[in-house]
mmCIF file of C-alpha atoms in Angstrom:
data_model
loop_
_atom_site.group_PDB
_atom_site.id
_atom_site.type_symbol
_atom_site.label_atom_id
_atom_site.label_comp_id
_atom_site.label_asym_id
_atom_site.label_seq_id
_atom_site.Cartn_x
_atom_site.Cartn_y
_atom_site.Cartn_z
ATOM 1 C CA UNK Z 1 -85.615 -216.742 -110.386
ATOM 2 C CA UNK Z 2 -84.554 -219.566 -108.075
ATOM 3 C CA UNK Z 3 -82.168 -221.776 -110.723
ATOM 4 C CA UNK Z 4 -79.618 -221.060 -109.141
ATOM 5 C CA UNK Z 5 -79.196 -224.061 -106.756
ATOM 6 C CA UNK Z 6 -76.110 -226.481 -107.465
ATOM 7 C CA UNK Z 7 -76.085 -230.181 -106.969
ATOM 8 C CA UNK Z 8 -78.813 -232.811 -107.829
ATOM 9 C CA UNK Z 9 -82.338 -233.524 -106.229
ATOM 10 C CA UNK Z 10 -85.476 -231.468 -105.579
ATOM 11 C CA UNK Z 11 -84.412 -228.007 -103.912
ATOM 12 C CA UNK Z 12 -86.488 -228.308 -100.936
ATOM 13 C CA UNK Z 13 -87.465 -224.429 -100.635
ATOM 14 C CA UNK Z 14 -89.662 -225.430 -104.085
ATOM 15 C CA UNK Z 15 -92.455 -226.349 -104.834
ATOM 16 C CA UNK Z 16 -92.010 -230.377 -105.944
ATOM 17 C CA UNK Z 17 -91.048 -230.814 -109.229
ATOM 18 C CA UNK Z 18 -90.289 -227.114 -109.642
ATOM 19 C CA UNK Z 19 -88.139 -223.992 -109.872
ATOM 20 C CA UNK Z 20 -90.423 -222.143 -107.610
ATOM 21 C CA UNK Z 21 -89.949 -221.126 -104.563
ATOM 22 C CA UNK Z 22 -92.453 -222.069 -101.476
ATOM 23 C CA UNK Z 23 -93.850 -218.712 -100.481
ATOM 24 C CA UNK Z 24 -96.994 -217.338 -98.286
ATOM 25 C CA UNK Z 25 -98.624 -216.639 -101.145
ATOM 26 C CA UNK Z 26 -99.117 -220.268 -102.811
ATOM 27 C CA UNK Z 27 -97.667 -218.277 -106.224
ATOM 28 C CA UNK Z 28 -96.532 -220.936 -108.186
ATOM 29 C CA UNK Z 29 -95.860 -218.598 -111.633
ATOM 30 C CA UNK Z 30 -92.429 -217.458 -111.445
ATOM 31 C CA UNK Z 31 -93.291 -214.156 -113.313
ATOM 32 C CA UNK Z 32 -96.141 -213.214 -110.959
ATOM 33 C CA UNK Z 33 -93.626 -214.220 -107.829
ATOM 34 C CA UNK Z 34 -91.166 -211.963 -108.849
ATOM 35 C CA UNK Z 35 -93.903 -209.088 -109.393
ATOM 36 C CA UNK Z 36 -94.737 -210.315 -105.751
ATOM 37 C CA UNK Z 37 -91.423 -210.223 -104.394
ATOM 38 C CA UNK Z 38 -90.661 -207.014 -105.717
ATOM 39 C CA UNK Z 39 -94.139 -204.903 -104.636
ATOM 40 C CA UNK Z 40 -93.369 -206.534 -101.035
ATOM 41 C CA UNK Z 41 -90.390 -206.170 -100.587
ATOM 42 C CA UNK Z 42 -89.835 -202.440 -101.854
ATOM 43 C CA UNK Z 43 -93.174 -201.823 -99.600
ATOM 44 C CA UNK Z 44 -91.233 -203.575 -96.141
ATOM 45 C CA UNK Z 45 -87.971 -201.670 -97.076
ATOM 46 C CA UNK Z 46 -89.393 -198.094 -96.210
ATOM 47 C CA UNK Z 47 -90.074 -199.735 -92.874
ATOM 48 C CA UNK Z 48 -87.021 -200.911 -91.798
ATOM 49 C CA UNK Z 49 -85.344 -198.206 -89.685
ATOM 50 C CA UNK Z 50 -81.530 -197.299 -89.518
ATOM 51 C CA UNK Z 51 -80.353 -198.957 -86.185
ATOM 52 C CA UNK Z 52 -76.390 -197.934 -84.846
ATOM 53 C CA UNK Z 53 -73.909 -200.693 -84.923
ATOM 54 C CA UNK Z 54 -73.017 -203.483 -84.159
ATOM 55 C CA UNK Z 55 -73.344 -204.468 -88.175
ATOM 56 C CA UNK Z 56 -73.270 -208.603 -87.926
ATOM 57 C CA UNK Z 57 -75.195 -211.300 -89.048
ATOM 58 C CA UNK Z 58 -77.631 -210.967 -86.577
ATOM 59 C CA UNK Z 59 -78.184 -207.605 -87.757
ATOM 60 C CA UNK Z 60 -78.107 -208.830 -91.471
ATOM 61 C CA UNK Z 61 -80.394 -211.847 -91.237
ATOM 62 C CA UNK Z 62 -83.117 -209.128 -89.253
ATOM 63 C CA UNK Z 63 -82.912 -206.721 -92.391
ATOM 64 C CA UNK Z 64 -83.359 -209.724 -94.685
ATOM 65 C CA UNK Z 65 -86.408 -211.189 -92.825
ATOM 66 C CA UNK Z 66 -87.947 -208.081 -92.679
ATOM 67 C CA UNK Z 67 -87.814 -207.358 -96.140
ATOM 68 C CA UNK Z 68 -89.208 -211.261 -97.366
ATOM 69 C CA UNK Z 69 -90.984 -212.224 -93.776
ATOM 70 C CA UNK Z 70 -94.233 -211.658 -95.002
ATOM 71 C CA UNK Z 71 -93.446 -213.763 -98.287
ATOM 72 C CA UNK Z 72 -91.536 -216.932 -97.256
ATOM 73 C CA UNK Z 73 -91.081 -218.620 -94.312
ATOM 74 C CA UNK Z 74 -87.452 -218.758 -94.038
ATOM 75 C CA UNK Z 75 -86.720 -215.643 -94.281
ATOM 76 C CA UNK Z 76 -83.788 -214.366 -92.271
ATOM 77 C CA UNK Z 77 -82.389 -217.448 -91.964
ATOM 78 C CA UNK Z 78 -78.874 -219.293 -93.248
ATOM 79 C CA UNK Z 79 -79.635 -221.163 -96.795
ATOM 80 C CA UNK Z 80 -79.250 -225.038 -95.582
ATOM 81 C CA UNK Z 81 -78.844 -225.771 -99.955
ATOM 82 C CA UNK Z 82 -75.788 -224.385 -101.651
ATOM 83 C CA UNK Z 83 -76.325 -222.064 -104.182
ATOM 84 C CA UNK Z 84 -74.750 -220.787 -107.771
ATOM 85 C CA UNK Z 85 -75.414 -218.170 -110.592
ATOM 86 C CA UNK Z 86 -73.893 -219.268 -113.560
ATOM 87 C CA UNK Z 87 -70.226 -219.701 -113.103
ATOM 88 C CA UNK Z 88 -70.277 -218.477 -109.603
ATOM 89 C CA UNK Z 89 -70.085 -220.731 -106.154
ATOM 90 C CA UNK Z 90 -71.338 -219.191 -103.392
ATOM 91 C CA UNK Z 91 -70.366 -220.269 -100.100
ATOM 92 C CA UNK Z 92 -71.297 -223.704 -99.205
ATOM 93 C CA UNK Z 93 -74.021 -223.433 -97.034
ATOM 94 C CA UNK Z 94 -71.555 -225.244 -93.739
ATOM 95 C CA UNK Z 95 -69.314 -222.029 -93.881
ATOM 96 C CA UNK Z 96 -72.010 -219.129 -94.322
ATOM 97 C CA UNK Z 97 -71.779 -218.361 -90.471
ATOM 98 C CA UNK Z 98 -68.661 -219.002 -90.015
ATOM 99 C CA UNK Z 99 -67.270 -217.218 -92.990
ATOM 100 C CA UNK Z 100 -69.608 -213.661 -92.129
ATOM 101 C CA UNK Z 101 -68.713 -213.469 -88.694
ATOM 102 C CA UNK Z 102 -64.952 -213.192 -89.797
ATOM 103 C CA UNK Z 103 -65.891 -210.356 -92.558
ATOM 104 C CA UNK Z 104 -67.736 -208.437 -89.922
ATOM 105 C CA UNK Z 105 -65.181 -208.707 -87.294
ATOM 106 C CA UNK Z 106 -62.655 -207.011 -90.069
ATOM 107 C CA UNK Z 107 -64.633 -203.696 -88.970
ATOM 108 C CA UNK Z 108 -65.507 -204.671 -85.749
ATOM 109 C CA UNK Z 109 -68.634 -204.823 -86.669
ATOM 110 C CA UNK Z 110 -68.970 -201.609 -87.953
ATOM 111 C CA UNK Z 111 -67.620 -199.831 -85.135
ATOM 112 C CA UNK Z 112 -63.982 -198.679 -87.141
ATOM 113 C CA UNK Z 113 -65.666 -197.833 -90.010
ATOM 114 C CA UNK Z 114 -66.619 -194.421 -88.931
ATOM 115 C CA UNK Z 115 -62.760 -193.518 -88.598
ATOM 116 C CA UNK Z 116 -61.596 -193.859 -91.670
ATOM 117 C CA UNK Z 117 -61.782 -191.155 -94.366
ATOM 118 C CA UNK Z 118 -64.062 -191.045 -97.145
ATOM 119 C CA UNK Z 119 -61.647 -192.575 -99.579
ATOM 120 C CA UNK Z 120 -60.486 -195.370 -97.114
ATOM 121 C CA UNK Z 121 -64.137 -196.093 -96.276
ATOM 122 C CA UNK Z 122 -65.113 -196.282 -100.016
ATOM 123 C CA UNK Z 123 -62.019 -199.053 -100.210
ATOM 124 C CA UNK Z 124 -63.094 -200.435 -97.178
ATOM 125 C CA UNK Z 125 -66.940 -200.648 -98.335
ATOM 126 C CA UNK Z 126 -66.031 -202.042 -101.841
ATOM 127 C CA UNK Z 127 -63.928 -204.788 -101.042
ATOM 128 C CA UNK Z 128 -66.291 -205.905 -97.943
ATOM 129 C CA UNK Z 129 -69.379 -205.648 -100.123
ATOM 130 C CA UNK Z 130 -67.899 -207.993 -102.796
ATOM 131 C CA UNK Z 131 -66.470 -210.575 -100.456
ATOM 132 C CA UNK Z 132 -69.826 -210.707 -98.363
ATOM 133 C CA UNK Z 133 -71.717 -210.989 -102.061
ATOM 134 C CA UNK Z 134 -69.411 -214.343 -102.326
ATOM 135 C CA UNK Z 135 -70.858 -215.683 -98.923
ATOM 136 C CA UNK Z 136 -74.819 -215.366 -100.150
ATOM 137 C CA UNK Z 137 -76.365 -216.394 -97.034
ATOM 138 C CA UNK Z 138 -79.619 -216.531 -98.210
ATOM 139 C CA UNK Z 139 -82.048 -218.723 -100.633
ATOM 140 C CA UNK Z 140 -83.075 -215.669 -102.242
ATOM 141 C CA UNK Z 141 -83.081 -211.851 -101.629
ATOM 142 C CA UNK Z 142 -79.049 -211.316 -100.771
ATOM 143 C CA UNK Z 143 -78.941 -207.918 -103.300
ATOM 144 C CA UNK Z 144 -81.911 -206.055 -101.471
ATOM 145 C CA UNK Z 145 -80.732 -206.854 -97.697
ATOM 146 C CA UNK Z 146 -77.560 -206.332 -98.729
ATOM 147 C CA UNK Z 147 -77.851 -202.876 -99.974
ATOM 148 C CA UNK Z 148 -79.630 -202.156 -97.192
ATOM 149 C CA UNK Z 149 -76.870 -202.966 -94.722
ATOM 150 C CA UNK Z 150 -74.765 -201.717 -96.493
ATOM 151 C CA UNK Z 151 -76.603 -198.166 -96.290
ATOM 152 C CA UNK Z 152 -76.954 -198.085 -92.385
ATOM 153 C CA UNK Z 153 -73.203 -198.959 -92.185
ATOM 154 C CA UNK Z 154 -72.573 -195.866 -94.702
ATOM 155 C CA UNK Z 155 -74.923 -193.811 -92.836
ATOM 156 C CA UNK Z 156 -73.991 -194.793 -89.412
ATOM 157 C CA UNK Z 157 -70.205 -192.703 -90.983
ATOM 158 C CA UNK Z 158 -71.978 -189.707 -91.867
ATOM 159 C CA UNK Z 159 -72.031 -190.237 -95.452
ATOM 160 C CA UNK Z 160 -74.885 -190.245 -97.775
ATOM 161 C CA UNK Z 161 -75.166 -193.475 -100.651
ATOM 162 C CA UNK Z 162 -77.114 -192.714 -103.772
ATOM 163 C CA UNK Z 163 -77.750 -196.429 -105.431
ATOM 164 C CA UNK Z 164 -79.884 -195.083 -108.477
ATOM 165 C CA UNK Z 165 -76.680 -194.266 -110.010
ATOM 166 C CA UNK Z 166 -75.331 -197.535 -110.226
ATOM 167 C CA UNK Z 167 -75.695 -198.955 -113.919
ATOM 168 C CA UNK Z 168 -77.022 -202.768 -113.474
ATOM 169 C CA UNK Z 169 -74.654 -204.153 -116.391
ATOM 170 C CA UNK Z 170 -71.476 -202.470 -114.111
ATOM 171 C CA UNK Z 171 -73.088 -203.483 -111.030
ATOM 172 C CA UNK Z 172 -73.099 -207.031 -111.941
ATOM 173 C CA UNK Z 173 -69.735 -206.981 -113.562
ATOM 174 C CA UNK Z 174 -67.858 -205.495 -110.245
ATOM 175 C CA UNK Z 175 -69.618 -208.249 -108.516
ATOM 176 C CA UNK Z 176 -68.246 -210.933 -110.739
ATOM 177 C CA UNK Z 177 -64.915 -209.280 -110.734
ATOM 178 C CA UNK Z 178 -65.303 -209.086 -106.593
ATOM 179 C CA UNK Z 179 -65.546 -213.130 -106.523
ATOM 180 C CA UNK Z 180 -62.019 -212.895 -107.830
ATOM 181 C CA UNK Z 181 -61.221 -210.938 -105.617
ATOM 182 C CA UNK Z 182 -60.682 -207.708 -108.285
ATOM 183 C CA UNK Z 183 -62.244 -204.922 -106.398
ATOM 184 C CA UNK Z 184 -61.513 -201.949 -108.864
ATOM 185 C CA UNK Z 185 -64.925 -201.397 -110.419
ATOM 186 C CA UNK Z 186 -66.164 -202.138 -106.853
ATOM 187 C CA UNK Z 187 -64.531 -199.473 -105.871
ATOM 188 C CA UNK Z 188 -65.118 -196.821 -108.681
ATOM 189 C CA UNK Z 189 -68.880 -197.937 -108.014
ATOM 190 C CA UNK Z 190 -69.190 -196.721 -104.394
ATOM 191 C CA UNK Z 191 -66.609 -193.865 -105.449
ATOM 192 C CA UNK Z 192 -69.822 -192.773 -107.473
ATOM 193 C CA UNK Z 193 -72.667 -193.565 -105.186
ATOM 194 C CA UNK Z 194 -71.117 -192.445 -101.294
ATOM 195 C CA UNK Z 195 -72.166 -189.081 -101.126
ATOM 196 C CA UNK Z 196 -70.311 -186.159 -99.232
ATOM 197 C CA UNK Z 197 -70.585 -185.848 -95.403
ATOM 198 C CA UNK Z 198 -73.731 -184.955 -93.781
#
């Protein structure tokens, strides 16, 4: 769950001498943390209401702590470690802010998204999904809050997003392929899950 840190030294949102992540619930067994994680925060996602722009960090961080809040104490706020999966760098932790702010501004903060068309948007959507994916601001938890932003800013254009559609072997993939900046799959991805108008 949590190996994904990079550099050397104990990651201090673990447990010493461990993998695990410090949570609420003193679970030190990775397999019952994730079981945790999951119930929780599936539970604390049908509470978190649609809100109308402006989409920023702020509004980001807010999703993201109300998804984890009630499991670990930093949630909804910046990583202060830098992170990896596998191959992939995430942001280093100094640029998170810095790097996000620009990415939202590129919409103004959601605010021009709901005048493009529903092609443009699902360009738009693809290619800002993957290159805030890259940035990672958090120790854990960046899919779920994610998606979830991700949905209101979808919504907020009068379009419905279906994610149960998305295969988990593509989804990964387009992400991968996002880091290099390759947003085709990306893009056939939220071709298939944005939904007509509403």
């Amino acid at each position: 769950m949590s190996r994904d840190k990079y550099g050397i030294g104990q990651d201090s949102y673990c447990y010493p001498n461990s993998d695990i992540l410090i949570n609420s619930l003193n679970i030190h067994d990775e397999t019952l943390l994730e079981d945790a994680e999951r119930e929780i925060s599936s539970l604390c996602a049908n509470q978190i209401e649609f809100a109308l722009p402006p989409y920023d960090l702020n509004y980001f961080c807010a999703i993201h702590k109300a998804l984890f809040g009630d499991l670990y104490p930093w949630a909804g706020e910046l990583r202060q470690i830098d992170i990896s999966k596998g191959n992939t760098r995430f942001c280093s932790c100094q640029r998170i802010e810095i790097e996000a702010q620009k990415l939202f501004s590129t919409i103004d903060y959601g605010n021009t998204l709901v005048e493009l068309s529903r092609d443009d948007l699902v360009i738009t959507i693809a290619e800002l999904y993957a290159d805030l994916n890259v940035v990672h601001p958090f120790r854990e938890g960046n899919g779920r809050a994610q998606r979830i932003l991700f949905e209101h800013m979808i919504i907020n254009c009068g379009f419905e997003i279906d994610w149960s559609i998305i295969e988990p072997r593509e989804w990964l993939e387009a992400n991968i392929k996002g880091y290099y900046c390759d947003y085709s799959l990306m893009r056939s991805i939220f071709e298939k899950c944005i939904g007509s108008a509403f």
